[in-house]
Amino acid sequence: MEDSAIIELLKKEPKKAVAEILAKYGSALLGVIQRIVGSREVAEDVLQDTFVKIWKNAASYHSEKGSLLNWLMSIARNTALDLVRTKKYQKGKQAQPLDKALFNTMQLSEEMYITDVGLLKAVDQLDRKTREIIYLLYLQGCTQIEVSKTLDLPLGTVKTRARQGIRQLRVLLKK
Amino acid sequence: MDIKKYIASGILEDYALNLLSEEDRYAVEQNLAKYPEIKAELEAIQEALGTFVQAHGVPVSDKLSSDILHHIDQLEKAETQVENEINNHPIRTWVAVLLILALIFLVYLIFRNQRLDRNLVFAETQLVEQQNQFGTLRDSIDILLLQLEAVREKCEDVVLLKGTAKAPKSIAFINYDVINQKTFLELIDFPIPPAGKQYQLWAYVDNDPIKIGGFDLNSPSDTIIEMLHVEKVNGFIITLEEDAGIEQPTQSEMYAFGRNKKLE
């Protein structure tokens, strides 16, 4: 189903819209969540909470404020980060600092579960560092400073490589 | 605006990656609304990022999908049930009845208040009118008292004439100045004489009445009037007589009388 149809459905029948979103973007959102919380089991619980929030806040989405996927990702990211920041979770992880946790989860970014061969080829052609930058900025919602510290890169370089990466990705996807 | 240059600046990539300040984001959103080329470019960027996200997805099992949808279904049912219970609870009926009663009471209070307001305005208007009348009356009395004071300063002897049964509220003062040989008549609250009649002041000298002047009270200046001065007056009376006047007072038409106590 097209995003525009899902958006219409969000206003009229939120429960049906949630089912469509789960089918279309469920794996993308689970990917984002799992890389933040680290565990598959916890990630599945967070995904459930994320979809409850999507269902409850269906009426608050406005397309002028950004794409549907952006909105969904921000809900998923925030739900996962809220959990990671709780004392209980930090205790379980032996008070691991957040930037360290982000860095560790970077290892998971190497895994890709793509069934579309063309898509796999396109994303795979991006160099590893650029992929990491876009990954941290866009998927994990890190700030430019956090990315700069995590990857030990100057601030300006983070921004320049992110821009270049997106342009490169667009060219690769067109091929 | 050079759109190509704006797109090449990389600001749209920064927007998509949420790297802009609030102010810069707002400026981009303004341009998105204005220029379709910029909007199309941002959509292409977001599509590429979407692909990137999909590429890093983790498959959702059928069981997990089913659990999530089932959980939402249960939540919806629970919410509907709570809503129905709230809507159908007997306390709602009582609350509704109480609200209606409160509303009726409120309407009654509003009407009552409006009526009291009207009465208050009427009473205030009446009070103002009475205060004005009282003020006018007070002014008149003050003028009279001043006139009286002026006359009294000039005269040493004052003869008080009390009203008879015909005019019990009326009073007259005769300022009988034997030194300057002046007689002033001061009238208080005498009835206006009917047409064709006028008051006459009589002076008694050795029990004989002498007519010393007439007055009809048709103008305010008639309240203090200079009269003919007669010496050795024992007393004064005021009668109501025909205009032409007569030589003897009509005793049955006497309105006020008083003795000159200095000669008693």
Short mmCIF file of C-alpha atoms in Angstrom, two decimals:
data_model
loop_
_atom_site.label_atom_id
_atom_site.label_comp_id
_atom_site.label_asym_id
_atom_site.label_seq_id
_atom_site.Cartn_x
_atom_site.Cartn_y
_atom_site.Cartn_z
CA MET A 1 0.00 0.00 0.00
CA GLU A 2 1.24 3.51 -0.85
CA ASP A 3 2.14 5.87 2.01
CA SER A 4 -0.61 8.31 0.97
CA ALA A 5 -3.24 5.58 1.37
CA ILE A 6 -1.81 4.58 4.77
CA ILE A 7 -1.95 8.24 5.87
CA GLU A 8 -5.63 8.43 4.91
CA LEU A 9 -6.29 5.21 6.78
CA LEU A 10 -4.53 6.56 9.90
CA LYS A 11 -7.22 9.23 10.21
CA LYS A 12 -10.21 6.98 9.51
CA GLU A 13 -9.29 3.49 10.72
CA PRO A 14 -6.12 3.60 12.85
CA LYS A 15 -6.14 -0.12 13.62
CA LYS A 16 -6.16 -1.06 9.93
CA ALA A 17 -3.45 1.54 9.27
CA VAL A 18 -1.30 -0.03 11.99
CA ALA A 19 -1.60 -3.43 10.29
CA GLU A 20 -0.48 -1.89 6.99
CA ILE A 21 2.44 -0.09 8.64
CA LEU A 22 3.51 -3.27 10.37
CA ALA A 23 3.58 -5.10 7.06
CA LYS A 24 5.43 -2.35 5.21
CA TYR A 25 7.78 -0.83 7.79
CA GLY A 26 7.76 -3.33 10.67
CA SER A 27 11.16 -4.82 9.84
CA ALA A 28 12.75 -1.38 9.33
CA LEU A 29 11.48 -0.23 12.72
CA LEU A 30 12.55 -3.45 14.43
CA GLY A 31 16.01 -2.98 12.89
CA VAL A 32 16.29 0.54 14.36
CA ILE A 33 15.04 -0.60 17.78
CA GLN A 34 17.22 -3.71 17.99
CA ARG A 35 20.36 -1.74 17.25
CA ILE A 36 19.54 0.67 20.09
CA VAL A 37 18.49 -1.83 22.78
CA GLY A 38 20.88 -4.60 21.71
CA SER A 39 18.67 -7.60 22.40
CA ARG A 40 16.17 -9.16 20.01
CA GLU A 41 13.81 -10.13 22.82
CA VAL A 42 13.74 -6.61 24.31
CA ALA A 43 13.47 -5.11 20.80
CA GLU A 44 10.29 -7.10 20.13
CA ASP A 45 8.69 -5.73 23.32
CA VAL A 46 9.74 -2.20 22.34
CA LEU A 47 8.30 -2.72 18.84
CA GLN A 48 4.97 -3.64 20.43
CA ASP A 49 5.05 -0.46 22.58
CA THR A 50 5.98 1.53 19.46
CA PHE A 51 2.94 0.26 17.57
CA VAL A 52 0.65 1.00 20.52
CA LYS A 53 1.95 4.59 20.43
CA ILE A 54 1.45 4.77 16.64
CA TRP A 55 -2.14 3.55 17.08
CA LYS A 56 -2.88 5.99 19.92
CA ASN A 57 -1.27 8.99 18.16
CA ALA A 58 -2.57 8.24 14.68
CA ALA A 59 -4.55 11.48 14.55
CA SER A 60 -1.49 13.60 15.37
CA TYR A 61 0.44 12.78 12.18
CA HIS A 62 0.58 15.57 9.57
CA SER A 63 2.32 14.98 6.25
CA GLU A 64 3.57 18.61 6.15
CA LYS A 65 5.88 17.82 9.06
CA GLY A 66 7.78 15.08 7.17
CA SER A 67 7.44 11.67 5.59
CA LEU A 68 5.48 8.85 7.21
CA LEU A 69 8.65 6.80 7.70
CA ASN A 70 10.36 9.72 9.47
CA TRP A 71 7.43 9.97 11.89
CA LEU A 72 7.39 6.22 12.52
CA MET A 73 11.16 6.16 13.07
CA SER A 74 11.08 9.00 15.54
CA ILE A 75 8.44 7.13 17.62
CA ALA A 76 10.48 3.88 17.45
CA ARG A 77 13.76 5.62 18.27
CA ASN A 78 12.31 7.58 21.20
CA THR A 79 10.59 4.51 22.66
CA ALA A 80 13.87 2.54 22.47
CA LEU A 81 15.97 5.41 23.85
CA ASP A 82 13.50 5.94 26.72
CA LEU A 83 14.04 2.33 27.72
CA VAL A 84 17.84 2.50 27.35
CA ARG A 85 17.92 5.57 29.60
CA THR A 86 15.97 3.91 32.46
CA LYS A 87 17.96 3.05 35.59
CA LYS A 88 16.73 -0.55 35.47
CA TYR A 89 18.06 -1.03 31.93
CA GLN A 90 21.36 0.72 32.71
CA LYS A 91 21.80 -1.56 35.75
CA GLY A 92 21.25 -4.64 33.61
CA LYS A 93 23.86 -3.34 31.19
CA GLN A 94 26.26 -2.53 34.08
CA ALA A 95 25.88 1.24 33.60
CA GLN A 96 27.35 1.24 30.12
CA PRO A 97 27.56 4.84 28.81
CA LEU A 98 25.14 5.63 25.99
CA ASP A 99 27.79 6.52 23.39
CA LYS A 100 29.63 3.30 24.18
CA ALA A 101 26.42 1.36 23.75
CA LEU A 102 25.87 3.05 20.40
CA PHE A 103 29.36 2.19 19.29
CA ASN A 104 28.93 -1.46 20.24
CA THR A 105 25.67 -1.77 18.40
CA MET A 106 27.44 -0.45 15.32
CA GLN A 107 28.76 -3.96 14.80
CA LEU A 108 25.20 -5.03 14.06
CA SER A 109 24.95 -2.56 11.22
CA GLU A 110 26.99 -4.91 9.14
CA GLU A 111 24.03 -7.28 9.07
CA MET A 112 21.46 -6.59 6.39
CA TYR A 113 18.32 -8.55 5.80
CA ILE A 114 17.51 -7.52 2.25
CA THR A 115 15.67 -9.75 -0.11
CA ASP A 116 15.88 -7.25 -3.03
CA VAL A 117 19.25 -7.93 -4.67
CA GLY A 118 19.34 -4.52 -6.42
CA LEU A 119 18.82 -2.73 -3.13
CA LEU A 120 21.47 -4.82 -1.43
CA LYS A 121 23.97 -3.99 -4.13
CA ALA A 122 23.22 -0.28 -3.94
CA VAL A 123 23.59 0.05 -0.17
CA ASP A 124 26.58 -2.26 -0.10
CA GLN A 125 28.46 0.02 -2.47
CA LEU A 126 28.52 2.84 0.04
CA ASP A 127 31.82 2.87 1.91
CA ARG A 128 31.63 1.57 5.50
CA LYS A 129 32.37 4.89 7.23
CA THR A 130 29.70 6.77 5.26
CA ARG A 131 27.21 3.99 5.98
CA GLU A 132 28.01 4.26 9.70
CA ILE A 133 27.53 8.03 9.71
CA ILE A 134 24.14 7.87 7.98
CA TYR A 135 23.20 4.95 10.17
CA LEU A 136 23.97 6.76 13.44
CA LEU A 137 22.41 10.05 12.35
CA TYR A 138 19.29 8.75 10.68
CA LEU A 139 18.52 5.40 12.24
CA GLN A 140 19.67 6.00 15.78
CA GLY A 141 18.89 9.73 15.92
CA CYS A 142 22.36 10.65 17.24
CA THR A 143 23.48 14.26 17.17
CA GLN A 144 26.34 15.41 14.96
CA ILE A 145 28.55 15.74 18.09
CA GLU A 146 27.73 12.21 19.28
CA VAL A 147 28.63 10.80 15.84
CA SER A 148 31.83 12.85 15.78
CA LYS A 149 32.85 11.42 19.19
CA THR A 150 31.76 7.85 18.43
CA LEU A 151 33.60 7.65 15.10
CA ASP A 152 36.41 10.01 16.10
CA LEU A 153 35.82 12.33 13.14
CA PRO A 154 35.81 16.15 12.97
CA LEU A 155 32.33 17.71 13.15
CA GLY A 156 32.52 19.19 9.63
CA THR A 157 33.53 15.85 8.17
CA VAL A 158 30.48 14.14 9.67
CA LYS A 159 28.16 16.57 7.93
CA THR A 160 30.03 16.54 4.60
CA ARG A 161 30.22 12.74 4.43
CA ALA A 162 26.53 12.40 5.38
CA ARG A 163 25.53 14.72 2.51
CA GLN A 164 27.83 12.94 0.08
CA GLY A 165 26.54 9.56 1.25
CA ILE A 166 22.94 10.45 0.57
CA ARG A 167 23.81 11.77 -2.93
CA GLN A 168 25.84 8.65 -3.64
CA LEU A 169 22.98 6.44 -2.45
CA ARG A 170 20.53 8.20 -4.75
CA VAL A 171 22.83 7.66 -7.73
CA LEU A 172 23.32 4.00 -6.85
CA LEU A 173 19.57 3.40 -6.46
CA LYS A 174 18.89 4.92 -9.89
CA LYS A 175 21.19 2.40 -11.60
CA MET B 1 16.07 32.60 -5.34
CA ASP B 2 18.56 30.31 -7.14
CA ILE B 3 16.91 26.92 -6.50
CA LYS B 4 19.75 24.85 -8.00
CA LYS B 5 22.27 26.57 -5.77
CA TYR B 6 19.98 26.11 -2.75
CA ILE B 7 19.61 22.37 -3.46
CA ALA B 8 23.38 21.98 -4.07
CA SER B 9 24.13 23.64 -0.69
CA GLY B 10 23.26 20.38 1.10
CA ILE B 11 20.73 22.03 3.42
CA LEU B 12 18.02 19.56 2.38
CA GLU B 13 20.20 16.57 3.34
CA ASP B 14 20.85 18.28 6.68
CA TYR B 15 17.09 18.78 7.10
CA ALA B 16 16.38 15.11 6.35
CA LEU B 17 19.05 14.02 8.86
CA ASN B 18 17.69 16.44 11.48
CA LEU B 19 20.98 18.38 11.71
CA LEU B 20 19.45 21.87 11.52
CA SER B 21 18.58 24.34 14.25
CA GLU B 22 14.89 25.16 14.84
CA GLU B 23 15.34 28.45 13.00
CA ASP B 24 16.95 26.84 9.93
CA ARG B 25 14.34 24.06 9.90
CA TYR B 26 11.60 26.69 9.84
CA ALA B 27 13.29 28.50 6.93
CA VAL B 28 13.52 25.22 4.97
CA GLU B 29 9.85 24.47 5.65
CA GLN B 30 8.91 27.90 4.29
CA ASN B 31 10.81 27.16 1.06
CA LEU B 32 9.26 23.68 0.84
CA ALA B 33 5.82 25.26 0.86
CA LYS B 34 6.86 27.85 -1.76
CA TYR B 35 8.92 25.88 -4.29
CA PRO B 36 7.72 22.49 -5.66
CA GLU B 37 11.27 21.72 -7.00
CA ILE B 38 12.68 21.90 -3.48
CA LYS B 39 9.86 19.73 -2.12
CA ALA B 40 10.48 17.12 -4.85
CA GLU B 41 14.20 17.11 -4.05
CA LEU B 42 13.54 16.52 -0.34
CA GLU B 43 11.13 13.69 -1.15
CA ALA B 44 13.86 12.04 -3.26
CA ILE B 45 16.31 12.36 -0.36
CA GLN B 46 13.80 10.89 2.08
CA GLU B 47 13.07 8.03 -0.33
CA ALA B 48 16.80 7.19 -0.51
CA LEU B 49 17.04 7.26 3.29
CA GLY B 50 13.93 5.10 3.48
CA THR B 51 15.67 2.55 1.29
CA PHE B 52 18.67 2.73 3.58
CA VAL B 53 16.43 2.06 6.59
CA GLN B 54 14.73 -0.87 4.84
CA ALA B 55 18.14 -2.26 4.04
CA HIS B 56 18.97 -2.38 7.73
CA GLY B 57 15.66 -3.90 8.75
CA VAL B 58 15.24 -7.01 10.88
CA PRO B 59 12.45 -9.35 9.72
CA VAL B 60 9.35 -9.38 11.91
CA SER B 61 8.04 -12.88 12.47
CA ASP B 62 4.39 -13.69 11.73
CA LYS B 63 3.92 -14.49 15.42
CA LEU B 64 5.25 -11.07 16.50
CA SER B 65 3.02 -9.30 13.96
CA SER B 66 0.04 -11.28 15.16
CA ASP B 67 0.88 -10.58 18.86
CA ILE B 68 1.17 -6.83 18.22
CA LEU B 69 -2.14 -6.63 16.36
CA HIS B 70 -3.83 -8.82 18.98
CA HIS B 71 -2.47 -6.59 21.78
CA ILE B 72 -3.83 -3.45 20.09
CA ASP B 73 -7.14 -5.21 19.53
CA GLN B 74 -7.35 -6.05 23.25
CA LEU B 75 -6.48 -2.47 24.20
CA GLU B 76 -9.19 -1.13 21.90
CA LYS B 77 -11.77 -3.52 23.39
CA ALA B 78 -10.76 -2.59 26.94
CA GLU B 79 -11.00 1.14 26.12
CA THR B 80 -14.42 0.68 24.53
CA GLN B 81 -15.60 -1.29 27.57
CA VAL B 82 -14.40 1.37 29.99
CA GLU B 83 -16.05 4.05 27.83
CA ASN B 84 -19.35 2.13 27.80
CA GLU B 85 -19.20 1.57 31.56
CA ILE B 86 -18.65 5.26 32.13
CA ASN B 87 -21.48 6.17 29.74
CA ASN B 88 -23.96 3.71 31.28
CA HIS B 89 -23.04 4.11 34.94
CA PRO B 90 -26.10 5.06 37.11
CA ILE B 91 -24.13 7.87 38.66
CA ARG B 92 -24.16 9.57 35.23
CA THR B 93 -27.97 9.82 35.41
CA TRP B 94 -27.78 11.35 38.87
CA VAL B 95 -25.07 13.73 37.79
CA ALA B 96 -27.21 14.72 34.79
CA VAL B 97 -30.28 15.30 37.03
CA LEU B 98 -28.20 17.35 39.46
CA LEU B 99 -26.75 19.38 36.61
CA ILE B 100 -30.23 20.13 35.24
CA LEU B 101 -31.45 21.16 38.71
CA ALA B 102 -28.38 23.32 39.17
CA LEU B 103 -29.02 24.90 35.76
CA ILE B 104 -32.67 25.67 36.65
CA PHE B 105 -31.59 27.20 39.96
CA LEU B 106 -28.96 29.23 38.15
CA VAL B 107 -31.54 30.58 35.67
CA TYR B 108 -33.83 31.46 38.63
CA LEU B 109 -30.98 33.30 40.35
CA ILE B 110 -30.18 35.21 37.15
CA PHE B 111 -33.82 36.36 36.75
CA ARG B 112 -34.06 37.25 40.44
CA ASN B 113 -30.87 39.20 40.22
CA GLN B 114 -32.11 41.09 37.16
CA ARG B 115 -35.36 41.99 39.00
CA LEU B 116 -33.46 43.18 42.05
CA ASP B 117 -31.19 45.20 39.78
CA ARG B 118 -34.21 46.93 38.21
CA ASN B 119 -35.67 47.71 41.68
CA LEU B 120 -32.34 49.02 42.83
CA VAL B 121 -32.02 51.31 39.79
CA PHE B 122 -35.57 52.62 40.41
CA ALA B 123 -34.85 53.23 44.11
CA GLU B 124 -31.59 54.97 43.25
CA THR B 125 -33.40 57.22 40.74
CA GLN B 126 -36.00 58.11 43.34
CA LEU B 127 -33.33 58.80 45.93
CA VAL B 128 -31.51 61.12 43.53
CA GLU B 129 -34.76 62.96 42.75
CA GLN B 130 -35.55 63.37 46.46
CA GLN B 131 -32.02 64.51 47.16
CA ASN B 132 -32.41 67.12 44.40
CA GLN B 133 -35.74 68.29 45.82
CA PHE B 134 -34.28 68.42 49.30
CA GLY B 135 -31.32 70.38 47.95
CA THR B 136 -33.61 72.91 46.28
CA LEU B 137 -35.66 73.26 49.46
CA ARG B 138 -32.55 73.60 51.53
CA ASP B 139 -31.27 76.31 49.18
CA SER B 140 -34.54 78.22 49.55
CA ILE B 141 -34.38 77.94 53.34
CA ASP B 142 -30.79 79.12 53.31
CA ILE B 143 -31.75 82.17 51.22
CA LEU B 144 -34.60 82.95 53.57
CA LEU B 145 -32.39 82.56 56.63
CA LEU B 146 -29.86 84.92 55.07
CA GLN B 147 -32.60 87.44 54.32
CA LEU B 148 -33.90 87.05 57.86
CA GLU B 149 -30.45 87.50 59.31
CA ALA B 150 -29.99 90.66 57.23
CA VAL B 151 -33.23 92.09 58.48
CA ARG B 152 -32.58 91.10 62.08
CA GLU B 153 -29.24 92.82 61.96
CA LYS B 154 -31.05 96.04 61.14
CA CYS B 155 -33.87 95.71 63.63
CA GLU B 156 -33.76 95.18 67.32
CA ASP B 157 -37.43 94.39 67.82
CA VAL B 158 -39.10 91.37 66.32
CA VAL B 159 -42.80 90.51 66.78
CA LEU B 160 -43.78 86.89 66.12
CA LEU B 161 -47.16 86.30 64.41
CA LYS B 162 -48.44 82.74 64.81
CA GLY B 163 -50.77 81.13 62.28
CA THR B 164 -54.42 80.69 63.28
CA ALA B 165 -56.56 77.58 62.65
CA LYS B 166 -56.88 78.78 59.05
CA ALA B 167 -53.08 78.50 58.50
CA PRO B 168 -51.56 76.57 61.43
CA LYS B 169 -48.19 76.09 59.71
CA SER B 170 -47.78 79.74 58.79
CA ILE B 171 -45.50 82.10 60.69
CA ALA B 172 -44.75 85.78 60.18
CA PHE B 173 -42.16 88.06 61.73
CA ILE B 174 -42.55 91.81 62.03
CA ASN B 175 -39.20 93.51 62.27
CA TYR B 176 -40.34 96.61 64.13
CA ASP B 177 -37.46 99.11 64.08
CA VAL B 178 -38.50 102.02 66.29
CA ILE B 179 -35.14 103.78 65.96
CA ASN B 180 -35.12 103.96 62.16
CA GLN B 181 -38.89 103.90 61.99
CA LYS B 182 -39.00 100.92 59.63
CA THR B 183 -41.36 97.92 59.59
CA PHE B 184 -40.54 94.76 57.63
CA LEU B 185 -42.87 91.83 57.25
CA GLU B 186 -41.35 88.40 56.84
CA LEU B 187 -43.68 85.54 55.80
CA ILE B 188 -43.11 81.83 56.11
CA ASP B 189 -45.39 79.21 54.57
CA PHE B 190 -48.50 81.31 53.91
CA PRO B 191 -51.07 79.86 51.50
CA ILE B 192 -51.38 81.64 48.14
CA PRO B 193 -54.60 83.76 48.35
CA PRO B 194 -57.49 82.92 45.98
CA ALA B 195 -58.13 85.21 42.97
CA GLY B 196 -59.68 88.56 43.92
CA LYS B 197 -58.34 88.47 47.52
CA GLN B 198 -55.14 89.65 49.18
CA TYR B 199 -53.59 89.61 52.64
CA GLN B 200 -53.68 92.74 54.81
CA LEU B 201 -51.39 93.56 57.69
CA TRP B 202 -53.02 95.50 60.52
CA ALA B 203 -51.26 97.25 63.39
CA TYR B 204 -53.13 97.76 66.72
CA VAL B 205 -52.47 101.04 68.47
CA ASP B 206 -54.47 101.45 71.73
CA ASN B 207 -56.72 98.57 70.56
CA ASP B 208 -57.58 100.32 67.29
CA PRO B 209 -56.60 98.58 64.02
CA ILE B 210 -54.62 100.57 61.44
CA LYS B 211 -54.20 99.13 57.95
CA ILE B 212 -50.51 99.27 57.11
CA GLY B 213 -50.31 97.37 53.80
CA GLY B 214 -51.50 94.57 51.57
CA PHE B 215 -49.67 91.77 49.75
CA ASP B 216 -50.70 88.80 47.57
CA LEU B 217 -47.59 86.50 47.63
CA ASN B 218 -47.63 86.17 43.85
CA SER B 219 -43.88 86.76 43.59
CA PRO B 220 -41.01 85.36 45.72
CA SER B 221 -39.97 88.89 46.67
CA ASP B 222 -43.19 89.13 48.66
CA THR B 223 -41.74 86.97 51.45
CA ILE B 224 -40.00 89.98 53.06
CA ILE B 225 -41.85 93.19 52.48
CA GLU B 226 -41.35 96.68 53.83
CA MET B 227 -44.62 98.00 55.26
CA LEU B 228 -45.89 101.35 56.49
CA HIS B 229 -44.33 102.20 59.87
CA VAL B 230 -46.71 103.14 62.71
CA GLU B 231 -45.51 104.08 66.19
CA LYS B 232 -46.51 102.50 69.53
CA VAL B 233 -47.99 99.33 68.07
CA ASN B 234 -49.35 96.84 70.64
CA GLY B 235 -49.75 94.01 68.15
CA PHE B 236 -50.22 92.92 64.55
CA ILE B 237 -52.69 90.69 62.71
CA ILE B 238 -52.91 89.43 59.12
CA THR B 239 -56.29 88.95 57.47
CA LEU B 240 -57.42 87.90 54.01
CA GLU B 241 -59.54 90.67 52.45
CA GLU B 242 -61.08 91.83 49.19
CA ASP B 243 -58.63 93.55 46.81
CA ALA B 244 -60.18 96.94 47.31
CA GLY B 245 -59.58 96.58 51.00
CA ILE B 246 -61.67 97.65 53.90
CA GLU B 247 -61.04 99.92 56.93
CA GLN B 248 -61.68 97.27 59.61
CA PRO B 249 -60.16 93.78 59.65
CA THR B 250 -62.50 90.82 59.13
CA GLN B 251 -61.87 88.85 62.33
CA SER B 252 -63.20 85.61 60.82
CA GLU B 253 -60.56 85.87 58.09
CA MET B 254 -57.60 86.26 60.47
CA TYR B 255 -54.59 84.12 59.40
CA ALA B 256 -51.97 85.20 61.96
CA PHE B 257 -51.58 87.41 65.02
CA GLY B 258 -48.92 88.49 67.53
CA ARG B 259 -48.31 90.97 70.33
CA ASN B 260 -45.48 93.49 70.64
CA LYS B 261 -44.14 92.33 73.97
CA LYS B 262 -42.01 95.45 74.41
CA LEU B 263 -45.10 97.54 75.01
CA GLU B 264 -46.91 95.08 77.32
#
